[in-house]
Amino acid sequence: DDRLPGKGPGLGNGNFVLGEIELDIAPAANPKKFSRVKFSTARASFSQKSYEVAKAIDGNPGGPNAGWAISPEVGKNQTAIFSIADPVQLEGGSILRFTLKQPYDDTHTLGKFRLSVTTQKGPLPFALPGDLKEALAVQKDQRNKAQLDAITKYFRENDSTLKSLDQKLAEARKPLPIDPKLVELRGLLTALEKKPSVDPRHDRWLNDLSLSKKQLAQRRLTGAQDLTWALINTSAFLFNH
């Protein structure tokens, strides 16, 4: 409903917390003689995590995570089916009184809802949205685009297998954690890319290498220099000078 926050059905931006639903029955002939009838099972088209629909019939309407909620599946029709264990038969008909307790806060309350009652036994199917019923009533080859979209949308939102596959796809699209080995190799690469510090002996070694190359290129001059140096350092030469 576009008139409600988040299109409803709750007033808490579309969400609500139904703390407890209670049922009292009285004979039509004595409308003030109500007696409590307990619900035995609860099923819902969707339940918010930690706010399962069964908590709406556990006798504990208050407290943390107490009650049924539907986030993030707001803005669409949601259904809860509550069943009693044994049928109640009163002569002359009966009066039903439903009490909806919503103590969570003043915001997360039901904004638009409908209560329906049936005498049918056994598990009940969840009701189909009105537009889907209309679309399914039309022959397959005669459905227009809006009707086909309504059918597709419903099954995408309610097919458990498809939901599971969508969830797996979302998980698969998440970035993978960085491989520790890759981090180690990147660190090593960064260290190798750094310019090494220059050894102070480096320039002297280069100079020695250059001189050695020159000496090898001028062997005769180098030999003469070595011979001269040897003669100069002889004891006879030193004695005479």
PDB file of C-alpha atoms in Angstrom:
ATOM      1  CA  ASP A   1       0.000   0.000   0.000  1.00  0.00           C
ATOM      2  CA  ASP A   2       1.657   3.245  -1.163  1.00  0.00           C
ATOM      3  CA  ARG A   3      -0.023   5.123   1.675  1.00  0.00           C
ATOM      4  CA  LEU A   4       2.049   3.283   4.304  1.00  0.00           C
ATOM      5  CA  PRO A   5       5.745   3.769   5.160  1.00  0.00           C
ATOM      6  CA  GLY A   6       7.789   1.391   3.019  1.00  0.00           C
ATOM      7  CA  LYS A   7       4.483   0.337   1.383  1.00  0.00           C
ATOM      8  CA  GLY A   8       3.587  -1.613   4.531  1.00  0.00           C
ATOM      9  CA  PRO A   9       2.196  -3.809   5.780  1.00  0.00           C
ATOM     10  CA  GLY A  10       3.762  -2.450   8.979  1.00  0.00           C
ATOM     11  CA  LEU A  11       4.288   1.149  10.043  1.00  0.00           C
ATOM     12  CA  GLY A  12       7.972   0.679  10.926  1.00  0.00           C
ATOM     13  CA  ASN A  13       9.186   1.502   7.404  1.00  0.00           C
ATOM     14  CA  GLY A  14       7.116  -1.439   6.230  1.00  0.00           C
ATOM     15  CA  ASN A  15       8.011  -3.750   9.103  1.00  0.00           C
ATOM     16  CA  PHE A  16       6.087  -4.726  12.235  1.00  0.00           C
ATOM     17  CA  VAL A  17       6.564  -6.928  15.294  1.00  0.00           C
ATOM     18  CA  LEU A  18       3.532  -8.983  16.253  1.00  0.00           C
ATOM     19  CA  GLY A  19       4.356  -9.920  19.826  1.00  0.00           C
ATOM     20  CA  GLU A  20       1.416 -12.263  20.343  1.00  0.00           C
ATOM     21  CA  ILE A  21      -1.893 -13.227  18.785  1.00  0.00           C
ATOM     22  CA  GLU A  22      -4.574 -14.586  21.122  1.00  0.00           C
ATOM     23  CA  LEU A  23      -7.958 -16.151  20.441  1.00  0.00           C
ATOM     24  CA  ASP A  24     -10.953 -16.227  22.779  1.00  0.00           C
ATOM     25  CA  ILE A  25     -14.260 -17.903  21.912  1.00  0.00           C
ATOM     26  CA  ALA A  26     -17.701 -17.370  23.414  1.00  0.00           C
ATOM     27  CA  PRO A  27     -21.078 -18.968  22.613  1.00  0.00           C
ATOM     28  CA  ALA A  28     -23.313 -16.731  20.536  1.00  0.00           C
ATOM     29  CA  ALA A  29     -25.999 -17.226  23.185  1.00  0.00           C
ATOM     30  CA  ASN A  30     -23.674 -15.990  25.933  1.00  0.00           C
ATOM     31  CA  PRO A  31     -21.312 -13.418  24.338  1.00  0.00           C
ATOM     32  CA  LYS A  32     -19.639 -12.513  27.631  1.00  0.00           C
ATOM     33  CA  LYS A  33     -18.497 -16.039  28.442  1.00  0.00           C
ATOM     34  CA  PHE A  34     -15.176 -16.135  26.636  1.00  0.00           C
ATOM     35  CA  SER A  35     -12.621 -18.890  27.043  1.00  0.00           C
ATOM     36  CA  ARG A  36      -9.052 -18.936  25.738  1.00  0.00           C
ATOM     37  CA  VAL A  37      -8.161 -21.244  22.842  1.00  0.00           C
ATOM     38  CA  LYS A  38      -4.455 -21.843  22.323  1.00  0.00           C
ATOM     39  CA  PHE A  39      -2.810 -21.978  18.941  1.00  0.00           C
ATOM     40  CA  SER A  40      -0.715 -25.086  18.327  1.00  0.00           C
ATOM     41  CA  THR A  41       1.163 -24.266  15.113  1.00  0.00           C
ATOM     42  CA  ALA A  42       2.225 -21.177  13.188  1.00  0.00           C
ATOM     43  CA  ARG A  43       3.527 -20.819   9.635  1.00  0.00           C
ATOM     44  CA  ALA A  44       4.398 -17.706   7.657  1.00  0.00           C
ATOM     45  CA  SER A  45       5.226 -16.772   4.094  1.00  0.00           C
ATOM     46  CA  PHE A  46       8.379 -15.134   5.507  1.00  0.00           C
ATOM     47  CA  SER A  47       9.933 -14.586   8.928  1.00  0.00           C
ATOM     48  CA  GLN A  48      12.697 -12.180   9.823  1.00  0.00           C
ATOM     49  CA  LYS A  49      15.824 -13.722  11.334  1.00  0.00           C
ATOM     50  CA  SER A  50      15.352 -14.142  15.114  1.00  0.00           C
ATOM     51  CA  TYR A  51      11.693 -13.069  14.753  1.00  0.00           C
ATOM     52  CA  GLU A  52      10.104 -16.367  13.712  1.00  0.00           C
ATOM     53  CA  VAL A  53       6.323 -16.520  13.444  1.00  0.00           C
ATOM     54  CA  ALA A  54       6.176 -19.213  16.161  1.00  0.00           C
ATOM     55  CA  LYS A  55       7.159 -16.516  18.667  1.00  0.00           C
ATOM     56  CA  ALA A  56       3.753 -14.913  18.104  1.00  0.00           C
ATOM     57  CA  ILE A  57       2.045 -17.825  19.915  1.00  0.00           C
ATOM     58  CA  ASP A  58       4.621 -18.688  22.596  1.00  0.00           C
ATOM     59  CA  GLY A  59       2.892 -16.734  25.364  1.00  0.00           C
ATOM     60  CA  ASN A  60       5.735 -14.204  25.629  1.00  0.00           C
ATOM     61  CA  PRO A  61       4.716 -11.005  23.816  1.00  0.00           C
ATOM     62  CA  GLY A  62       7.487  -8.840  25.284  1.00  0.00           C
ATOM     63  CA  GLY A  63      11.228  -9.067  25.626  1.00  0.00           C
ATOM     64  CA  PRO A  64      14.049  -9.073  23.053  1.00  0.00           C
ATOM     65  CA  ASN A  65      13.310 -10.767  19.714  1.00  0.00           C
ATOM     66  CA  ALA A  66       9.782 -11.558  20.905  1.00  0.00           C
ATOM     67  CA  GLY A  67       7.257 -11.773  18.103  1.00  0.00           C
ATOM     68  CA  TRP A  68       6.924 -12.133  14.350  1.00  0.00           C
ATOM     69  CA  ALA A  69       8.560  -9.651  11.950  1.00  0.00           C
ATOM     70  CA  ILE A  70       9.248  -9.637   8.204  1.00  0.00           C
ATOM     71  CA  SER A  71      12.246  -7.403   7.416  1.00  0.00           C
ATOM     72  CA  PRO A  72      13.645  -7.145   4.748  1.00  0.00           C
ATOM     73  CA  GLU A  73      10.622  -8.585   2.873  1.00  0.00           C
ATOM     74  CA  VAL A  74       8.488  -5.483   3.371  1.00  0.00           C
ATOM     75  CA  GLY A  75       6.315  -3.690   0.839  1.00  0.00           C
ATOM     76  CA  LYS A  76       4.577  -6.895  -0.225  1.00  0.00           C
ATOM     77  CA  ASN A  77       1.849  -9.247   0.938  1.00  0.00           C
ATOM     78  CA  GLN A  78       2.827 -11.530   3.818  1.00  0.00           C
ATOM     79  CA  THR A  79       0.708 -14.267   5.350  1.00  0.00           C
ATOM     80  CA  ALA A  80       0.728 -16.084   8.680  1.00  0.00           C
ATOM     81  CA  ILE A  81      -1.416 -19.150   9.345  1.00  0.00           C
ATOM     82  CA  PHE A  82      -2.201 -20.034  12.961  1.00  0.00           C
ATOM     83  CA  SER A  83      -3.915 -23.329  13.732  1.00  0.00           C
ATOM     84  CA  ILE A  84      -5.556 -24.737  16.853  1.00  0.00           C
ATOM     85  CA  ALA A  85      -5.025 -28.336  17.877  1.00  0.00           C
ATOM     86  CA  ASP A  86      -8.684 -29.323  18.273  1.00  0.00           C
ATOM     87  CA  PRO A  87     -11.805 -27.861  16.661  1.00  0.00           C
ATOM     88  CA  VAL A  88     -14.212 -25.949  18.880  1.00  0.00           C
ATOM     89  CA  GLN A  89     -17.914 -26.614  18.398  1.00  0.00           C
ATOM     90  CA  LEU A  90     -20.490 -24.502  20.206  1.00  0.00           C
ATOM     91  CA  GLU A  91     -24.226 -24.937  19.817  1.00  0.00           C
ATOM     92  CA  GLY A  92     -25.888 -21.985  18.137  1.00  0.00           C
ATOM     93  CA  GLY A  93     -22.664 -20.551  16.749  1.00  0.00           C
ATOM     94  CA  SER A  94     -19.794 -18.719  18.397  1.00  0.00           C
ATOM     95  CA  ILE A  95     -18.126 -15.340  18.730  1.00  0.00           C
ATOM     96  CA  LEU A  96     -14.407 -15.049  18.059  1.00  0.00           C
ATOM     97  CA  ARG A  97     -12.260 -12.388  19.667  1.00  0.00           C
ATOM     98  CA  PHE A  98      -8.709 -11.888  18.420  1.00  0.00           C
ATOM     99  CA  THR A  99      -6.190  -9.884  20.417  1.00  0.00           C
ATOM    100  CA  LEU A 100      -3.028  -8.652  18.695  1.00  0.00           C
ATOM    101  CA  LYS A 101      -0.327  -7.602  21.138  1.00  0.00           C
ATOM    102  CA  GLN A 102       2.431  -5.360  19.774  1.00  0.00           C
ATOM    103  CA  PRO A 103       4.530  -4.095  22.698  1.00  0.00           C
ATOM    104  CA  TYR A 104       7.793  -3.760  20.727  1.00  0.00           C
ATOM    105  CA  ASP A 105       7.365   0.020  20.272  1.00  0.00           C
ATOM    106  CA  ASP A 106       4.903   2.580  18.920  1.00  0.00           C
ATOM    107  CA  THR A 107       6.257   2.365  15.364  1.00  0.00           C
ATOM    108  CA  HIS A 108       6.559  -1.327  14.503  1.00  0.00           C
ATOM    109  CA  THR A 109       2.843  -2.037  14.440  1.00  0.00           C
ATOM    110  CA  LEU A 110       0.556  -3.427  11.760  1.00  0.00           C
ATOM    111  CA  GLY A 111      -0.646  -0.763   9.357  1.00  0.00           C
ATOM    112  CA  LYS A 112      -2.872  -2.850   7.113  1.00  0.00           C
ATOM    113  CA  PHE A 113      -3.980  -6.412   7.729  1.00  0.00           C
ATOM    114  CA  ARG A 114      -6.831  -8.846   7.292  1.00  0.00           C
ATOM    115  CA  LEU A 115      -8.048 -11.673   9.549  1.00  0.00           C
ATOM    116  CA  SER A 116      -9.692 -14.712   7.969  1.00  0.00           C
ATOM    117  CA  VAL A 117     -11.129 -17.829   9.599  1.00  0.00           C
ATOM    118  CA  THR A 118     -11.790 -21.278   8.166  1.00  0.00           C
ATOM    119  CA  THR A 119     -13.101 -24.608   9.387  1.00  0.00           C
ATOM    120  CA  GLN A 120     -10.903 -26.513   6.944  1.00  0.00           C
ATOM    121  CA  LYS A 121      -8.704 -29.154   8.541  1.00  0.00           C
ATOM    122  CA  GLY A 122      -5.076 -29.890   7.770  1.00  0.00           C
ATOM    123  CA  PRO A 123      -2.281 -27.634   6.491  1.00  0.00           C
ATOM    124  CA  LEU A 124      -3.505 -24.604   4.566  1.00  0.00           C
ATOM    125  CA  PRO A 125      -1.763 -23.103   1.537  1.00  0.00           C
ATOM    126  CA  PHE A 126      -0.725 -19.473   1.668  1.00  0.00           C
ATOM    127  CA  ALA A 127      -3.113 -17.224  -0.214  1.00  0.00           C
ATOM    128  CA  LEU A 128      -2.019 -15.913  -3.591  1.00  0.00           C
ATOM    129  CA  PRO A 129      -1.970 -12.159  -4.294  1.00  0.00           C
ATOM    130  CA  GLY A 130      -4.969 -10.860  -6.208  1.00  0.00           C
ATOM    131  CA  ASP A 131      -3.008  -9.815  -9.308  1.00  0.00           C
ATOM    132  CA  LEU A 132      -1.422 -13.264  -9.449  1.00  0.00           C
ATOM    133  CA  LYS A 133      -4.799 -14.985  -9.246  1.00  0.00           C
ATOM    134  CA  GLU A 134      -6.033 -12.859 -12.129  1.00  0.00           C
ATOM    135  CA  ALA A 135      -2.929 -13.623 -14.188  1.00  0.00           C
ATOM    136  CA  LEU A 136      -3.192 -17.376 -13.586  1.00  0.00           C
ATOM    137  CA  ALA A 137      -6.856 -17.339 -14.588  1.00  0.00           C
ATOM    138  CA  VAL A 138      -5.864 -16.179 -18.084  1.00  0.00           C
ATOM    139  CA  GLN A 139      -4.774 -18.730 -20.695  1.00  0.00           C
ATOM    140  CA  LYS A 140      -0.988 -18.951 -20.928  1.00  0.00           C
ATOM    141  CA  ASP A 141      -0.825 -17.779 -24.542  1.00  0.00           C
ATOM    142  CA  GLN A 142      -3.164 -14.851 -23.845  1.00  0.00           C
ATOM    143  CA  ARG A 143      -1.383 -13.249 -20.874  1.00  0.00           C
ATOM    144  CA  ASN A 144      -0.077  -9.724 -21.326  1.00  0.00           C
ATOM    145  CA  LYS A 145       3.311  -8.456 -20.155  1.00  0.00           C
ATOM    146  CA  ALA A 146       1.999  -7.183 -16.793  1.00  0.00           C
ATOM    147  CA  GLN A 147       0.468 -10.588 -16.031  1.00  0.00           C
ATOM    148  CA  LEU A 148       3.642 -12.437 -17.025  1.00  0.00           C
ATOM    149  CA  ASP A 149       5.690 -10.049 -14.876  1.00  0.00           C
ATOM    150  CA  ALA A 150       3.374 -10.668 -11.895  1.00  0.00           C
ATOM    151  CA  ILE A 151       3.788 -14.443 -12.206  1.00  0.00           C
ATOM    152  CA  THR A 152       7.569 -14.185 -12.626  1.00  0.00           C
ATOM    153  CA  LYS A 153       7.897 -11.792  -9.683  1.00  0.00           C
ATOM    154  CA  TYR A 154       5.883 -14.048  -7.376  1.00  0.00           C
ATOM    155  CA  PHE A 155       7.880 -17.170  -8.136  1.00  0.00           C
ATOM    156  CA  ARG A 156      11.206 -15.327  -7.903  1.00  0.00           C
ATOM    157  CA  GLU A 157      10.233 -14.118  -4.425  1.00  0.00           C
ATOM    158  CA  ASN A 158       8.772 -17.405  -3.163  1.00  0.00           C
ATOM    159  CA  ASP A 159      10.623 -20.244  -4.868  1.00  0.00           C
ATOM    160  CA  SER A 160      12.980 -21.635  -2.202  1.00  0.00           C
ATOM    161  CA  THR A 161      15.335 -23.209  -4.755  1.00  0.00           C
ATOM    162  CA  LEU A 162      15.684 -19.955  -6.661  1.00  0.00           C
ATOM    163  CA  LYS A 163      16.242 -18.020  -3.431  1.00  0.00           C
ATOM    164  CA  SER A 164      18.985 -20.460  -2.466  1.00  0.00           C
ATOM    165  CA  LEU A 165      20.644 -20.079  -5.871  1.00  0.00           C
ATOM    166  CA  ASP A 166      20.398 -16.275  -5.686  1.00  0.00           C
ATOM    167  CA  GLN A 167      22.035 -16.358  -2.261  1.00  0.00           C
ATOM    168  CA  LYS A 168      24.841 -18.596  -3.523  1.00  0.00           C
ATOM    169  CA  LEU A 169      25.351 -16.278  -6.491  1.00  0.00           C
ATOM    170  CA  ALA A 170      25.578 -13.272  -4.178  1.00  0.00           C
ATOM    171  CA  GLU A 171      28.150 -15.104  -2.051  1.00  0.00           C
ATOM    172  CA  ALA A 172      30.136 -16.066  -5.156  1.00  0.00           C
ATOM    173  CA  ARG A 173      30.269 -12.427  -6.257  1.00  0.00           C
ATOM    174  CA  LYS A 174      31.847 -11.289  -3.004  1.00  0.00           C
ATOM    175  CA  PRO A 175      35.585 -10.479  -3.254  1.00  0.00           C
ATOM    176  CA  LEU A 176      37.799 -13.402  -2.307  1.00  0.00           C
ATOM    177  CA  PRO A 177      40.104 -12.977   0.703  1.00  0.00           C
ATOM    178  CA  ILE A 178      43.681 -12.074  -0.224  1.00  0.00           C
ATOM    179  CA  ASP A 179      45.999 -15.086  -0.350  1.00  0.00           C
ATOM    180  CA  PRO A 180      48.624 -14.757   2.449  1.00  0.00           C
ATOM    181  CA  LYS A 181      51.259 -16.143   0.065  1.00  0.00           C
ATOM    182  CA  LEU A 182      50.423 -13.401  -2.429  1.00  0.00           C
ATOM    183  CA  VAL A 183      50.854 -10.785   0.298  1.00  0.00           C
ATOM    184  CA  GLU A 184      54.246 -12.292   1.142  1.00  0.00           C
ATOM    185  CA  LEU A 185      55.374 -12.270  -2.506  1.00  0.00           C
ATOM    186  CA  ARG A 186      54.208  -8.686  -2.980  1.00  0.00           C
ATOM    187  CA  GLY A 187      56.237  -7.642   0.043  1.00  0.00           C
ATOM    188  CA  LEU A 188      59.291  -9.418  -1.347  1.00  0.00           C
ATOM    189  CA  LEU A 189      58.826  -7.736  -4.731  1.00  0.00           C
ATOM    190  CA  THR A 190      58.579  -4.330  -3.070  1.00  0.00           C
ATOM    191  CA  ALA A 191      61.797  -4.991  -1.176  1.00  0.00           C
ATOM    192  CA  LEU A 192      63.597  -6.076  -4.354  1.00  0.00           C
ATOM    193  CA  GLU A 193      62.434  -2.985  -6.223  1.00  0.00           C
ATOM    194  CA  LYS A 194      64.092  -0.695  -3.685  1.00  0.00           C
ATOM    195  CA  LYS A 195      67.428   0.818  -4.809  1.00  0.00           C
ATOM    196  CA  PRO A 196      70.194  -0.853  -2.787  1.00  0.00           C
ATOM    197  CA  SER A 197      72.478   1.304  -0.675  1.00  0.00           C
ATOM    198  CA  VAL A 198      75.875   2.068  -2.307  1.00  0.00           C
ATOM    199  CA  ASP A 199      78.924   0.400  -0.735  1.00  0.00           C
ATOM    200  CA  PRO A 200      81.591   3.082  -0.066  1.00  0.00           C
ATOM    201  CA  ARG A 201      84.169   0.735  -1.608  1.00  0.00           C
ATOM    202  CA  HIS A 202      82.179   0.578  -4.833  1.00  0.00           C
ATOM    203  CA  ASP A 203      83.784   3.639  -6.467  1.00  0.00           C
ATOM    204  CA  ARG A 204      87.292   2.450  -5.584  1.00  0.00           C
ATOM    205  CA  TRP A 205      86.584  -0.958  -7.090  1.00  0.00           C
ATOM    206  CA  LEU A 206      85.315   0.660 -10.273  1.00  0.00           C
ATOM    207  CA  ASN A 207      88.448   2.802 -10.474  1.00  0.00           C
ATOM    208  CA  ASP A 208      90.678  -0.246  -9.944  1.00  0.00           C
ATOM    209  CA  LEU A 209      88.789  -2.108 -12.633  1.00  0.00           C
ATOM    210  CA  SER A 210      89.206   0.784 -15.050  1.00  0.00           C
ATOM    211  CA  LEU A 211      92.965   0.944 -14.409  1.00  0.00           C
ATOM    212  CA  SER A 212      93.275  -2.802 -14.858  1.00  0.00           C
ATOM    213  CA  LYS A 213      91.529  -2.595 -18.223  1.00  0.00           C
ATOM    214  CA  LYS A 214      93.885   0.196 -19.334  1.00  0.00           C
ATOM    215  CA  GLN A 215      96.917  -1.806 -18.242  1.00  0.00           C
ATOM    216  CA  LEU A 216      95.722  -4.843 -20.170  1.00  0.00           C
ATOM    217  CA  ALA A 217      95.243  -2.682 -23.252  1.00  0.00           C
ATOM    218  CA  GLN A 218      98.828  -1.301 -22.967  1.00  0.00           C
ATOM    219  CA  ARG A 219     100.827  -4.360 -21.970  1.00  0.00           C
ATOM    220  CA  ARG A 220     104.267  -2.974 -23.039  1.00  0.00           C
ATOM    221  CA  LEU A 221     103.810   0.269 -21.122  1.00  0.00           C
ATOM    222  CA  THR A 222     102.570  -1.624 -18.120  1.00  0.00           C
ATOM    223  CA  GLY A 223     105.577  -3.971 -18.311  1.00  0.00           C
ATOM    224  CA  ALA A 224     107.986  -1.041 -18.522  1.00  0.00           C
ATOM    225  CA  GLN A 225     106.336   0.627 -15.550  1.00  0.00           C
ATOM    226  CA  ASP A 226     106.540  -2.566 -13.517  1.00  0.00           C
ATOM    227  CA  LEU A 227     110.229  -3.021 -14.417  1.00  0.00           C
ATOM    228  CA  THR A 228     111.035   0.573 -13.532  1.00  0.00           C
ATOM    229  CA  TRP A 229     109.231   0.222 -10.224  1.00  0.00           C
ATOM    230  CA  ALA A 230     111.147  -2.966  -9.457  1.00  0.00           C
ATOM    231  CA  LEU A 231     114.518  -1.341 -10.222  1.00  0.00           C
ATOM    232  CA  ILE A 232     113.728   1.690  -8.127  1.00  0.00           C
ATOM    233  CA  ASN A 233     112.974  -0.502  -5.148  1.00  0.00           C
ATOM    234  CA  THR A 234     116.169  -2.621  -5.388  1.00  0.00           C
ATOM    235  CA  SER A 235     118.736  -2.220  -2.602  1.00  0.00           C
ATOM    236  CA  ALA A 236     121.516  -1.363  -5.089  1.00  0.00           C
ATOM    237  CA  PHE A 237     119.502   1.491  -6.552  1.00  0.00           C
ATOM    238  CA  LEU A 238     118.549   2.781  -3.163  1.00  0.00           C
ATOM    239  CA  PHE A 239     122.194   2.570  -1.955  1.00  0.00           C
ATOM    240  CA  ASN A 240     123.552   4.569  -4.879  1.00  0.00           C
ATOM    241  CA  HIS A 241     120.928   7.240  -4.480  1.00  0.00           C
TER     242      HIS A 241
END
